[in-house]
Amino acid sequence: MADERARHFRQLRRLRRSARRWSVLAGGLGGATAVLTPYAGIGLPDAIWAGAAGSAIAVAAWRWADLRALAATPAPPALDPVEAAARSRARLVAAVERLPVGPGVLAEVRRVRTRLALRGTTAAPAWARLDRAALTLAGMSDRLNGPAEPAVREAAEADRSLRDLANRVASVERALSLAPRGPLAGVHATLAAQLESGVSAYERLVVAAASYVAEDARPSTEHPAAARLTEATDLLHGVAAALAELRTPTTPLQTPTPTAQG
């Protein structure tokens, strides 16, 4: 993805090519006008040749003027490689997010990247538990409505806070290799305990949400779908029995024969 400096030089090359094309066209039309006009005097075809030549000359002059003006403009400074990479990444992310499955793909990529960054630290197991619980809660989010909506908002805020805390724990733990003893070790232990308790509380919230979804969906009597299926099954059994009776041949009734009188 080109930066402003590359765009400036690309526009300069495009204007130069355009000015050359129009100059060649203006020269060809002007030469044709100068050669063909004396043969039959000035008529309608000669006026057309002259008008086309004049228009081409004017456009060529405008193109050369635009080229000189752009060439006189200082080129933008070269973009820093780090900033260029950040812009390219942002444009790529924006392009992926516009796809139907883009947000899900980006979320999975960020999840894997964070998991790799925390690998080998004490925050990795807690982060994995938090990730599993968050995915479970996301699968139930469509059914957590009504009285459960405040809990869903609180869970989203807690998820962001706990993920930030996990990154802090990992950063402090890496710094412990420089100073294994001292106040930093105590800070690390405190942050790790906070992370553990926060993840446990989040898991309890997910369990409570699952209980809410289960109770909200459990009817007091038989499920309506099961009742309708039972009725449909009985109906099909009755129709099948009726068809079987219609297809079974029946024995015709015989008239009794009179007995002989003695």
PDB file of N, CA and C in Angstrom, residues 132-142 144 202 206:
ATOM      1  N   ARG A 132     -12.093 -19.624  27.665  1.00  0.00           N
ATOM      2  CA  ARG A 132     -13.141 -20.633  27.533  1.00  0.00           C
ATOM      3  C   ARG A 132     -14.463 -20.132  28.102  1.00  0.00           C
ATOM      4  N   ALA A 133     -14.398 -19.484  29.251  1.00  0.00           N
ATOM      5  CA  ALA A 133     -15.621 -18.968  29.856  1.00  0.00           C
ATOM      6  C   ALA A 133     -16.245 -17.870  28.994  1.00  0.00           C
ATOM      7  N   ALA A 134     -15.395 -17.013  28.406  1.00  0.00           N
ATOM      8  CA  ALA A 134     -15.922 -15.941  27.560  1.00  0.00           C
ATOM      9  C   ALA A 134     -16.583 -16.500  26.310  1.00  0.00           C
ATOM     10  N   LEU A 135     -15.994 -17.531  25.714  1.00  0.00           N
ATOM     11  CA  LEU A 135     -16.605 -18.151  24.544  1.00  0.00           C
ATOM     12  C   LEU A 135     -17.939 -18.804  24.900  1.00  0.00           C
ATOM     13  N   THR A 136     -17.991 -19.428  26.081  1.00  0.00           N
ATOM     14  CA  THR A 136     -19.249 -20.038  26.518  1.00  0.00           C
ATOM     15  C   THR A 136     -20.328 -18.982  26.715  1.00  0.00           C
ATOM     16  N   LEU A 137     -19.947 -17.871  27.334  1.00  0.00           N
ATOM     17  CA  LEU A 137     -20.926 -16.804  27.553  1.00  0.00           C
ATOM     18  C   LEU A 137     -21.357 -16.174  26.235  1.00  0.00           C
ATOM     19  N   ALA A 138     -20.434 -16.052  25.285  1.00  0.00           N
ATOM     20  CA  ALA A 138     -20.800 -15.481  23.980  1.00  0.00           C
ATOM     21  C   ALA A 138     -21.817 -16.354  23.265  1.00  0.00           C
ATOM     22  N   GLY A 139     -21.736 -17.678  23.446  1.00  0.00           N
ATOM     23  CA  GLY A 139     -22.718 -18.556  22.833  1.00  0.00           C
ATOM     24  C   GLY A 139     -24.108 -18.423  23.423  1.00  0.00           C
ATOM     25  N   MET A 140     -24.210 -17.898  24.636  1.00  0.00           N
ATOM     26  CA  MET A 140     -25.524 -17.729  25.281  1.00  0.00           C
ATOM     27  C   MET A 140     -26.011 -16.288  25.264  1.00  0.00           C
ATOM     28  N   SER A 141     -25.222 -15.375  24.671  1.00  0.00           N
ATOM     29  CA  SER A 141     -25.557 -13.950  24.779  1.00  0.00           C
ATOM     30  C   SER A 141     -26.900 -13.610  24.146  1.00  0.00           C
ATOM     31  N   ASP A 142     -27.288 -14.334  23.085  1.00  0.00           N
ATOM     32  CA  ASP A 142     -28.580 -14.027  22.441  1.00  0.00           C
ATOM     33  C   ASP A 142     -29.765 -14.366  23.334  1.00  0.00           C
ATOM     34  N   LEU A 144     -29.623 -14.203  26.746  1.00  0.00           N
ATOM     35  CA  LEU A 144     -29.529 -13.473  28.017  1.00  0.00           C
ATOM     36  C   LEU A 144     -30.129 -12.083  27.826  1.00  0.00           C
ATOM     37  N   TYR A 202     -15.593 -14.836  37.316  1.00  0.00           N
ATOM     38  CA  TYR A 202     -16.155 -14.817  35.960  1.00  0.00           C
ATOM     39  C   TYR A 202     -16.740 -16.179  35.602  1.00  0.00           C
ATOM     40  N   VAL A 206     -20.631 -17.200  34.528  1.00  0.00           N
ATOM     41  CA  VAL A 206     -21.023 -17.975  33.344  1.00  0.00           C
ATOM     42  C   VAL A 206     -21.922 -19.139  33.751  1.00  0.00           C
TER      43      VAL A 206
END
